[in-house]
mmCIF file of C-alpha atoms in Angstrom:
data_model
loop_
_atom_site.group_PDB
_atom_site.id
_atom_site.type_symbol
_atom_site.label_atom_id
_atom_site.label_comp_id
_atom_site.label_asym_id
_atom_site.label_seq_id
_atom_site.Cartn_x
_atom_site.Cartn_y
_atom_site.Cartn_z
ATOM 1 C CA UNK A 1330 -21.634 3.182 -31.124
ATOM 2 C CA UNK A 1331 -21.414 6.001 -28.472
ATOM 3 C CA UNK A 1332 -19.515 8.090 -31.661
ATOM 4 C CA UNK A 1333 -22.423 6.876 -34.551
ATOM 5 C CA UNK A 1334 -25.483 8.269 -31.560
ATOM 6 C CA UNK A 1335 -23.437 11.790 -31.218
ATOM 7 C CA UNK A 1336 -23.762 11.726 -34.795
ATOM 8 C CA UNK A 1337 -27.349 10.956 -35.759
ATOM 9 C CA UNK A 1338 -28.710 13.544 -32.721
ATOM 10 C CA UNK A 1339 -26.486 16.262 -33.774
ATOM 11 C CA UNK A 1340 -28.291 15.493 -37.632
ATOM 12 C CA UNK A 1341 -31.561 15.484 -35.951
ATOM 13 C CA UNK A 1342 -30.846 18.981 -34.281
ATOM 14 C CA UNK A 1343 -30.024 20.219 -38.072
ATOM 15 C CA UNK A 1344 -33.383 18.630 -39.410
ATOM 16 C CA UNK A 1345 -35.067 19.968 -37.113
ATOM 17 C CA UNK A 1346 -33.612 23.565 -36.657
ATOM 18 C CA UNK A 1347 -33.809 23.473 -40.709
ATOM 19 C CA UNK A 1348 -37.886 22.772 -40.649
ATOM 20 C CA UNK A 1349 -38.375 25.437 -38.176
ATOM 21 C CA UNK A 1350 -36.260 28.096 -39.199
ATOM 22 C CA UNK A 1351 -34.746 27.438 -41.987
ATOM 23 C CA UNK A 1352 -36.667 29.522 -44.147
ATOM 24 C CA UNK A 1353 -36.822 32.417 -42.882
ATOM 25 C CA UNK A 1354 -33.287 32.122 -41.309
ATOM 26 C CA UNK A 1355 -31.116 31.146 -44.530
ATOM 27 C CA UNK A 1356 -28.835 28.532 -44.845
ATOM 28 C CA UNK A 1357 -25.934 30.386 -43.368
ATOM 29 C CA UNK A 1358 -27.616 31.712 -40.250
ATOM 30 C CA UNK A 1359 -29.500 28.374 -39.943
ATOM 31 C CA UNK A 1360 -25.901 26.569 -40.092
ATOM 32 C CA UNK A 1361 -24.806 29.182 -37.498
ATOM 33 C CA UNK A 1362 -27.701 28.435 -34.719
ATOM 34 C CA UNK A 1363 -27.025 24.663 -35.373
ATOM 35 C CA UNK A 1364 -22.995 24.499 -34.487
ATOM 36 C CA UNK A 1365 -24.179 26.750 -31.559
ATOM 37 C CA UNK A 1366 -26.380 23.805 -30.685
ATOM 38 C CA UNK A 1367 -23.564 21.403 -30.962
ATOM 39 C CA UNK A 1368 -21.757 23.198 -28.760
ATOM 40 C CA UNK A 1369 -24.311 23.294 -26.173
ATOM 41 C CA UNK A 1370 -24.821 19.880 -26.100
ATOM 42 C CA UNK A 1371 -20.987 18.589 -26.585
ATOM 43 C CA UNK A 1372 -21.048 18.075 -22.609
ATOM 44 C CA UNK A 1373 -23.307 15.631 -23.142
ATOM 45 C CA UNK A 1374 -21.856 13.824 -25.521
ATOM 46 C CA UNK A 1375 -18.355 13.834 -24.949
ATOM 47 C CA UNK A 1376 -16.255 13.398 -22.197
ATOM 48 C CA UNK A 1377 -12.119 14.581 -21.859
ATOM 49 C CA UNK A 1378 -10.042 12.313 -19.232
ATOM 50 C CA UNK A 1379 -6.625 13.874 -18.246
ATOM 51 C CA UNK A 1380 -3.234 12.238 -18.554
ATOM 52 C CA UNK A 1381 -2.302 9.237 -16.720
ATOM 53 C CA UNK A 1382 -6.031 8.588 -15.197
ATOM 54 C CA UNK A 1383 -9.203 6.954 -16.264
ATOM 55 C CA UNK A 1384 -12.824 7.323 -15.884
ATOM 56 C CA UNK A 1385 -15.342 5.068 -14.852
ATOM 57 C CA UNK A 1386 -19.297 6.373 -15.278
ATOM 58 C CA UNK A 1387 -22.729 4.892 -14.753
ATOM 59 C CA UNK A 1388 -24.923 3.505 -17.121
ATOM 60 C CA UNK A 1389 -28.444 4.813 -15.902
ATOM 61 C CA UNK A 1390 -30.089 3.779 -18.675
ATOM 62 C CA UNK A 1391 -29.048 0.097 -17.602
ATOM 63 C CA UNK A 1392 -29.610 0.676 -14.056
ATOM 64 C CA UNK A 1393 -33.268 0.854 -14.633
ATOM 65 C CA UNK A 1394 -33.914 -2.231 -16.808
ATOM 66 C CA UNK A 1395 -31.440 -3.946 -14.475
ATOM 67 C CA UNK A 1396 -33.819 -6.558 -13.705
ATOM 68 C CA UNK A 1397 -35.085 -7.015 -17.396
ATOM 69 C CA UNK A 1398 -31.863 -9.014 -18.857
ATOM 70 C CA UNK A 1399 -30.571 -12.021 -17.090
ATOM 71 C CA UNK A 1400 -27.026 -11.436 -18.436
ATOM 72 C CA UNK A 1401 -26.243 -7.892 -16.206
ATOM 73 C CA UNK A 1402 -26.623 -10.187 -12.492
ATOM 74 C CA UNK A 1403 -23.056 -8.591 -11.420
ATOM 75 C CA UNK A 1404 -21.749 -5.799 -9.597
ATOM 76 C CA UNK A 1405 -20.386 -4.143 -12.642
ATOM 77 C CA UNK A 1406 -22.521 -4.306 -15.206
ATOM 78 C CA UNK A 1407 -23.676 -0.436 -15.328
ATOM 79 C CA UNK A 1408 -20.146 0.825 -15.313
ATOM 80 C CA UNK A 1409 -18.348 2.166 -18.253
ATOM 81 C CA UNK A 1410 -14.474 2.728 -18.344
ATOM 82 C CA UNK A 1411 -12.571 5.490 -20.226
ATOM 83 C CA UNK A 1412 -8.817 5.760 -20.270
ATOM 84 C CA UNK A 1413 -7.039 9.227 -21.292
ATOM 85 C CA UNK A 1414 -8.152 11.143 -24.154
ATOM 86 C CA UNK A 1415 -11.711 12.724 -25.351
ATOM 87 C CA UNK A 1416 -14.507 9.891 -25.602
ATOM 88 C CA UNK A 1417 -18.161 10.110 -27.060
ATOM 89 C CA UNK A 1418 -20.514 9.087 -24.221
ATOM 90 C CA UNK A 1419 -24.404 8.476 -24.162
ATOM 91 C CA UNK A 1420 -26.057 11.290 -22.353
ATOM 92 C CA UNK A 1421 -27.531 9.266 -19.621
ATOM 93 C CA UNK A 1422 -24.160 8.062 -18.541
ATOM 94 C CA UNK A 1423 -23.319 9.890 -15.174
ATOM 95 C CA UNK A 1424 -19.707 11.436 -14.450
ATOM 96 C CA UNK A 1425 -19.093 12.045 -11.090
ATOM 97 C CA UNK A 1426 -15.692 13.944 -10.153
ATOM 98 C CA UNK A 1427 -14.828 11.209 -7.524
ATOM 99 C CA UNK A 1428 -14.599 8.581 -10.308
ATOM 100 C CA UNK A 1429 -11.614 10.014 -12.280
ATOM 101 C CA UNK A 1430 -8.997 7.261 -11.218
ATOM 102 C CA UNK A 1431 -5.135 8.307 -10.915
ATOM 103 C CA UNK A 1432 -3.104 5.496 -12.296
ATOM 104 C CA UNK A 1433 -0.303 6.381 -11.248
ATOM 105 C CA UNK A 1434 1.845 3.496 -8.762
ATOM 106 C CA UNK A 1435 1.363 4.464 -5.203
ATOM 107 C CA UNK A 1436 3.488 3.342 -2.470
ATOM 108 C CA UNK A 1437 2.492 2.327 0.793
ATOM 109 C CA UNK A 1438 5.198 1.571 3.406
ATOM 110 C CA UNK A 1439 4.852 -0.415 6.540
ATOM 111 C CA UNK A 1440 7.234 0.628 8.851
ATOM 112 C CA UNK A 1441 8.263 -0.407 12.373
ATOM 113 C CA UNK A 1442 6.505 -4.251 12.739
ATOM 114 C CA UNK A 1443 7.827 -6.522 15.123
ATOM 115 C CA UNK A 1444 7.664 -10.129 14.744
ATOM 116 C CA UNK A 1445 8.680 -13.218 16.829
ATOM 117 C CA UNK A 1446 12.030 -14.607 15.881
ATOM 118 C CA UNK A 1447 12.602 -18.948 16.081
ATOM 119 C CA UNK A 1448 14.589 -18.295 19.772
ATOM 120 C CA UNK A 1449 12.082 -14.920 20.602
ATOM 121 C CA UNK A 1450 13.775 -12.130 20.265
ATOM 122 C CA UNK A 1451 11.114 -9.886 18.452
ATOM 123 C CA UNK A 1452 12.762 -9.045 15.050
ATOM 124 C CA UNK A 1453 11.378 -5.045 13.287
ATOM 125 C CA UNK A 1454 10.581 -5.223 9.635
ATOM 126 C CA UNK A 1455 10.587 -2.246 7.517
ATOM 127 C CA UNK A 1456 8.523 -3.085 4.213
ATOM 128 C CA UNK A 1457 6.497 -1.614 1.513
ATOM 129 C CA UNK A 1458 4.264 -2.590 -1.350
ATOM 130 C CA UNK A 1459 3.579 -0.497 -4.794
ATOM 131 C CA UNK A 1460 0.923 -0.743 -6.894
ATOM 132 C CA UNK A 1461 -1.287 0.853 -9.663
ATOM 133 C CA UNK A 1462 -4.993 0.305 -10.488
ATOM 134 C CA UNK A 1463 -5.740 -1.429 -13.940
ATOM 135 C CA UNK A 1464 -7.759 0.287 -16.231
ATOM 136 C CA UNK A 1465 -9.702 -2.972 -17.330
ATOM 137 C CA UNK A 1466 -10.643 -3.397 -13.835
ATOM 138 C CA UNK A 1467 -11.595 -0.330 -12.387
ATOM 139 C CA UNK A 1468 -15.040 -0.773 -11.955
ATOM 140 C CA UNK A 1469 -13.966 -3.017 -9.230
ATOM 141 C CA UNK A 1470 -10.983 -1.097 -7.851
ATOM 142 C CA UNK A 1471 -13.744 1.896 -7.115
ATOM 143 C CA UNK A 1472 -16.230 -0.930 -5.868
ATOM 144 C CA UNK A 1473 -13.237 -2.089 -3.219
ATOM 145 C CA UNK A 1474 -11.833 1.252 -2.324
ATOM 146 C CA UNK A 1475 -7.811 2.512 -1.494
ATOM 147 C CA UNK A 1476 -8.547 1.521 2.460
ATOM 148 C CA UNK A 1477 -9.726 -1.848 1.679
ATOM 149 C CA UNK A 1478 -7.165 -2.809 -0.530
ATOM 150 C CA UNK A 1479 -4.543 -1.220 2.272
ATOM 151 C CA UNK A 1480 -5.450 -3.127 4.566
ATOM 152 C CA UNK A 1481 -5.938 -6.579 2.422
ATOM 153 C CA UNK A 1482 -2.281 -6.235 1.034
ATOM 154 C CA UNK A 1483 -0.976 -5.531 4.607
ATOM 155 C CA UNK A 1484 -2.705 -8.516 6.441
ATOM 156 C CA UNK A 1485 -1.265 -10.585 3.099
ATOM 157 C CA UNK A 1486 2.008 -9.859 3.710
ATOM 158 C CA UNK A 1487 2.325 -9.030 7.519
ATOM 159 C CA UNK A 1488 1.130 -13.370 7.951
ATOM 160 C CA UNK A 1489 3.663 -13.757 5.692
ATOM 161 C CA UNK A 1490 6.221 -12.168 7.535
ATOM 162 C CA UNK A 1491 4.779 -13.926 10.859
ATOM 163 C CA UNK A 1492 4.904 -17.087 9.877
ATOM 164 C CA UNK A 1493 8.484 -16.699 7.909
ATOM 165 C CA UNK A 1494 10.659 -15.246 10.446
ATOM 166 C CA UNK A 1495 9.031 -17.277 13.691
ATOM 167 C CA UNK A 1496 11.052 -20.099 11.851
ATOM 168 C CA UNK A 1497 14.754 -18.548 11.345
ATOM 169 C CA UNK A 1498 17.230 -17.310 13.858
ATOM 170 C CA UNK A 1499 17.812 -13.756 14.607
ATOM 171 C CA UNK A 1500 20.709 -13.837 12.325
ATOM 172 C CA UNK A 1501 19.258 -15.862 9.479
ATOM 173 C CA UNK A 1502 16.120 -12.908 9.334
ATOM 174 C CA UNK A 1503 19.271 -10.161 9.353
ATOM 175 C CA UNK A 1504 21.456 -11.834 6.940
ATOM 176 C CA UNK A 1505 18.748 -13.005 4.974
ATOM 177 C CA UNK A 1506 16.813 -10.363 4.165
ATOM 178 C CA UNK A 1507 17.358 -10.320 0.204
ATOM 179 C CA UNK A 1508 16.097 -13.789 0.369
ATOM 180 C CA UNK A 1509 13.074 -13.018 2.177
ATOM 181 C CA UNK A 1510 12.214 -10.375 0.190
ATOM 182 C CA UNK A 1511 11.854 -12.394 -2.865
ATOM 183 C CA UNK A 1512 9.966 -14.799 -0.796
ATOM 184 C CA UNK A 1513 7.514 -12.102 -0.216
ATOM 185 C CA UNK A 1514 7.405 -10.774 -3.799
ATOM 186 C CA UNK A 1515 6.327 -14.582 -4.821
ATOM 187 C CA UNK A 1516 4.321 -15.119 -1.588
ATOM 188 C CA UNK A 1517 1.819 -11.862 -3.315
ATOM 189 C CA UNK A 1518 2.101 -13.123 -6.860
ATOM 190 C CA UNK A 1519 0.850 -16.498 -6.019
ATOM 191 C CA UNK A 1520 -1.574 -15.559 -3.314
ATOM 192 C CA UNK A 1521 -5.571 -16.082 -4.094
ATOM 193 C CA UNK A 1522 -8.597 -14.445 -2.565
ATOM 194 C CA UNK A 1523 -11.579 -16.781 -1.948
ATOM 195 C CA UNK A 1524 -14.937 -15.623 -3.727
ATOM 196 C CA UNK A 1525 -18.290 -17.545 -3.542
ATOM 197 C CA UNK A 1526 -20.615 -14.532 -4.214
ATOM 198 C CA UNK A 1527 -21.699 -15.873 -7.742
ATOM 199 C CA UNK A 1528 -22.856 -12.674 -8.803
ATOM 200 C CA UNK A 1529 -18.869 -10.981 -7.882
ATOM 201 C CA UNK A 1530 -17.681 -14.426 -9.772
ATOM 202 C CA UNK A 1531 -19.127 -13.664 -12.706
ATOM 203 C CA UNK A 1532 -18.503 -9.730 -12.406
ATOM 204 C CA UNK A 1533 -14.702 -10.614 -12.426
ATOM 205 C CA UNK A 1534 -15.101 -13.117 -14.846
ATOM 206 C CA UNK A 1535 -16.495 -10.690 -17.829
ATOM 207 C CA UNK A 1536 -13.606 -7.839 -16.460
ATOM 208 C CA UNK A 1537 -10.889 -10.111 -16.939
ATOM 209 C CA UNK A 1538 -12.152 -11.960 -19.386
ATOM 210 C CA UNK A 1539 -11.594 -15.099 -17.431
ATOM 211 C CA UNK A 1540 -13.441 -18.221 -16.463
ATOM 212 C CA UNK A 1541 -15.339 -17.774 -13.233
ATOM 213 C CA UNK A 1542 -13.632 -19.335 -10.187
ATOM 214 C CA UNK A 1543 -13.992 -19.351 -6.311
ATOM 215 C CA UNK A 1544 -10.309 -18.702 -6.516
ATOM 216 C CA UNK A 1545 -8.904 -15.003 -7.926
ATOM 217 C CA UNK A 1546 -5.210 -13.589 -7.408
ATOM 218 C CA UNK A 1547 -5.101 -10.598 -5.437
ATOM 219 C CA UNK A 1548 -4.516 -8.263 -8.549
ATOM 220 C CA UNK A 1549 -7.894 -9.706 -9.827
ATOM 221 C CA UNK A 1550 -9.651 -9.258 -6.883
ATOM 222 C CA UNK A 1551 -8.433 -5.935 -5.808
ATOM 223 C CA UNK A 1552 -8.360 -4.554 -9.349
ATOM 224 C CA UNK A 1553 -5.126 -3.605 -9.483
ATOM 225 C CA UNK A 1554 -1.189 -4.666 -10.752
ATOM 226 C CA UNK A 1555 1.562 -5.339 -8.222
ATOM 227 C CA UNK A 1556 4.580 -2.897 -9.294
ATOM 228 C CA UNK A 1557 7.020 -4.087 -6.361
ATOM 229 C CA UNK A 1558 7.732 -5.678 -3.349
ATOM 230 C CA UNK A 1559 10.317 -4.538 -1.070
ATOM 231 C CA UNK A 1560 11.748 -4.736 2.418
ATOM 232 C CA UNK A 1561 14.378 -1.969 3.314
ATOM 233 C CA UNK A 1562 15.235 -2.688 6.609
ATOM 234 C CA UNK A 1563 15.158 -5.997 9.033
ATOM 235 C CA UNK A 1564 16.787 -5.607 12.677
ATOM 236 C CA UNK A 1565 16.609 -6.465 15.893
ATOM 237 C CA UNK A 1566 13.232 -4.341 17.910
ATOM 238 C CA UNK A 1567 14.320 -1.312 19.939
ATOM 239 C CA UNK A 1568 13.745 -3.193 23.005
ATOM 240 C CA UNK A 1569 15.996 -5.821 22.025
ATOM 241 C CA UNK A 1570 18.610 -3.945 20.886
ATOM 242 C CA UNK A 1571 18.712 -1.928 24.551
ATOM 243 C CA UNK A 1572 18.814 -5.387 26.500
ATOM 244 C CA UNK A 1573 22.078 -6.341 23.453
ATOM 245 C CA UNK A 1574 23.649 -2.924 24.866
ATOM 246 C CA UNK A 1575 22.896 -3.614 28.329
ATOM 247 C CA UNK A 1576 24.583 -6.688 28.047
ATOM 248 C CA UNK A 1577 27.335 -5.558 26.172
ATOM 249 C CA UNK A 1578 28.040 -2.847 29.002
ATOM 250 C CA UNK A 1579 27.429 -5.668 31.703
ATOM 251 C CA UNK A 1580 29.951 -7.544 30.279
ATOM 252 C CA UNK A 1581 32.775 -5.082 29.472
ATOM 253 C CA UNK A 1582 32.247 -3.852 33.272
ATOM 254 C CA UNK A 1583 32.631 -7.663 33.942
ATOM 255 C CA UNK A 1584 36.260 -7.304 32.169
ATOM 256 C CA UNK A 1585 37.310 -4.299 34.144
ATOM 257 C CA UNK A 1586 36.056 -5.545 37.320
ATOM 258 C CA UNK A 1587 39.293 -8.830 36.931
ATOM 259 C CA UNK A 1588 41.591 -6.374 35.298
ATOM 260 C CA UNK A 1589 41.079 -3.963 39.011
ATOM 261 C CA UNK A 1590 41.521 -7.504 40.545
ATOM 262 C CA UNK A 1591 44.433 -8.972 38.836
ATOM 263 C CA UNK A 1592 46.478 -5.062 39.239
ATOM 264 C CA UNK A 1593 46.352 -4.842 35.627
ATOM 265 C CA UNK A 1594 44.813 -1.330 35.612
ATOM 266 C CA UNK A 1595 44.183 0.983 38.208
ATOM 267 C CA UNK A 1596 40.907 2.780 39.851
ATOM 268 C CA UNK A 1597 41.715 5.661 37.611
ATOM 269 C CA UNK A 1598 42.047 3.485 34.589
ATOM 270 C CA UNK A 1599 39.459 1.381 35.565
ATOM 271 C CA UNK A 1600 36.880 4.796 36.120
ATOM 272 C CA UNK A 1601 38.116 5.929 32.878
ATOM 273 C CA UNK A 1602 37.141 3.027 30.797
ATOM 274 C CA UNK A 1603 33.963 2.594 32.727
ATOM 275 C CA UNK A 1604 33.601 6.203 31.666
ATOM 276 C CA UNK A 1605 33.940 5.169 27.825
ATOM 277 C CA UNK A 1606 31.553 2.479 27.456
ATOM 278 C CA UNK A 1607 28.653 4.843 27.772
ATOM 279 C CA UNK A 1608 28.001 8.180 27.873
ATOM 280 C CA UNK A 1609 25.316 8.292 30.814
ATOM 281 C CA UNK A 1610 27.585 6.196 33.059
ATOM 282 C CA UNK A 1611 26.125 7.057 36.274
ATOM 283 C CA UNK A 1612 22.776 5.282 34.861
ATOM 284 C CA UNK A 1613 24.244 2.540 33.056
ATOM 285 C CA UNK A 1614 27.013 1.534 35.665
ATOM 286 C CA UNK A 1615 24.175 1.443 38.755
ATOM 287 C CA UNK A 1616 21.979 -0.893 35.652
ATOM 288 C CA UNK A 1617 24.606 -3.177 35.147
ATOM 289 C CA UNK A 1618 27.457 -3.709 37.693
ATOM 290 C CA UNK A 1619 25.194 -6.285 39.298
ATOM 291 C CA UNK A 1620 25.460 -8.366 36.632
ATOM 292 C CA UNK A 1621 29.568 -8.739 37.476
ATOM 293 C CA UNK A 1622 30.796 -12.232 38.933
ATOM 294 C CA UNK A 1623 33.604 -13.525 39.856
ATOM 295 C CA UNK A 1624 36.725 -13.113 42.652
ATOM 296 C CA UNK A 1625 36.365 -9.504 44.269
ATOM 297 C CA UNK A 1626 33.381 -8.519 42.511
ATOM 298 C CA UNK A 1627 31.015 -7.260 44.946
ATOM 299 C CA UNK A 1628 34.450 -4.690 46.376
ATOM 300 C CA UNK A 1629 34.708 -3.672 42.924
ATOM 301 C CA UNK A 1630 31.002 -3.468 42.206
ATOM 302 C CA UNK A 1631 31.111 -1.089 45.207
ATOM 303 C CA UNK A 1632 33.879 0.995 44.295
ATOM 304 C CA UNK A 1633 32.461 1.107 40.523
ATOM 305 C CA UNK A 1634 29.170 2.376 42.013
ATOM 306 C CA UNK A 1635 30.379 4.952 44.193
ATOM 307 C CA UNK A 1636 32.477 6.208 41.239
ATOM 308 C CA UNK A 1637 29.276 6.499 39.393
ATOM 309 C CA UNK A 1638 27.813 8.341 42.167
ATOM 310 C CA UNK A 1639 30.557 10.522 42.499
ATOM 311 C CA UNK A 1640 30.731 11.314 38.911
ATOM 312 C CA UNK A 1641 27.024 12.096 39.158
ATOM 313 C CA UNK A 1642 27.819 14.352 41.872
ATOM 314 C CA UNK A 1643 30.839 16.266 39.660
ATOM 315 C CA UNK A 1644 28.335 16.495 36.816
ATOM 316 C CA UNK A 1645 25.697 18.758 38.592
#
């Protein structure tokens, strides 16, 4: 159509440059002034989209007898889409720079999110999501925006993540993180988005060439194709991992403390392998030797601490 309208204007411009001039111009000259037309007016005709993007224009021509035809009562229905290549294009069809679309896959990770394990300890998540915009549905990927559809794909999959690991043990979220993962892939691929604008129903409806429904996946409703869905990392928080270390030193001090009891090792020995379970001991032995017990632990808890102290004495 667009191709067939290039066509009969470019014939018009020959009629009419013919009638004017043609005969006092000649046939070759005449020929001449009308391929310099053309090439004036290819802009307006045509249209080149680079590789690996699309183009999405507006129909002004439509925008003003909008309210003339019942049938255009979406979002959508003054946009025209162009993948990569040259296209013919009516004249009244606007390109704006902003509405060349890359689709290329994007990634966008989510790094660092703590969330509630089933006994509390707060469990970090390292995730991401990739996607890519469809070219049948770009009119309502630019309608949505990147920062929209962010921030809807996050709150999708950080619930998900809420409500999945508040149920397992530390260890099941650690060990199980393969499994999750594919939880989360299916969670996104079955997930809907509620629509009751009629108007957006019936806009989605003629882009994907579905029935209208309340009900749309995400991809419909974001305009755009999940690519993957990955998690690269689930541990223990930062916090929680300190109080694990801080226990871990509280209880190997605990061990040295009854070997200094029972005469297995000596205060030398028992300095030396206070020495080894951190590096900072001065800070960790005064955080943790109150949390020894047992026969002759306060005398050694003493002794341990002024060691510390000493040793941060030798160390300025």
């Amino acid at each position: 159509m667009r191709f067939v309208f290039a066509l009969l204007c470019w014939a018009g411009m020959y009629a009419l440059t013919v009638y004017i001039a043609g005969s006092f111009l000649g046939t070759l000259m005449t020929i001449g002034v009308w391929v310099l037309e053309v090439g004036f007016t290819t802009r307006a005709f045509m249209v080149s989209v680079p590789e690996a993007c699309a183009l999405v224009t507006t129909d002004l021509l439509k925008s003003l007898v909008r309210g003339m035809i019942p049938l255009w009562n979406h979002p959508f229905y003054n946009l025209q889409t162009y993948d990569t290549g040259l296209h013919f294009r009516f004249p009244w069809e606007q390109v704006k720079e902003g509405n060349y679309i890359n689709l290329r896959v994007v990634t966008f990770p989510f790094r660092g999110e703590t969330y509630p394990s089933k006994n509390g300890p707060m469990m970090k998540a390292d995730w991401s999501i990739q996607f890519h915009p469809r070219l049948e549905m770009l009119p309502r990927y630019i309608y949505v925006g990147i920062s929209t559809i962010m921030e809807g794909l996050h709150e999708v999959g950080s619930s998900f993540l809420s409500s999945e690991i508040k149920k397992m043990d530390p260890e099941q979220v650690r060990l199980g993180q393969k499994d999750l993962e594919n939880r989360l892939r299916e969670h996104f691929n079955l997930a809907t988005h509620r629509v009751d604008d009629a108007g957006l129903q019936t806009g989605l409806s003629t882009l994907t060439g579905k029935s209208p429904s309340p009900n749309v996946s995400l991809e419909d409703f974001y305009g755009i194709e999940l690519a993957k869905t990955s998690i690269a990392d689930v541990d223990y928080s930062a916090e929680y991992q300190k109080v694990l270390e801080s226990q871990a030193v509280a209880e190997r001090l605990g061990e040295i403390s009854d070997q200094l009891t029972k005469g297995d090792i000596n205060r030398k020995q028992a300095m030396e392998a206070a020495m080894v379970i951190n590096k900072n001991v001065t800070k960790e032995i005064r955080e943790n030797v109150q949390e020894i017990r047992g026969e002759g632990a306060n005398a050694i808890a003493s002794f341990l601490m002024a060691l510390a102290n000493a040793a941060g004495k030798g160390g300025e």
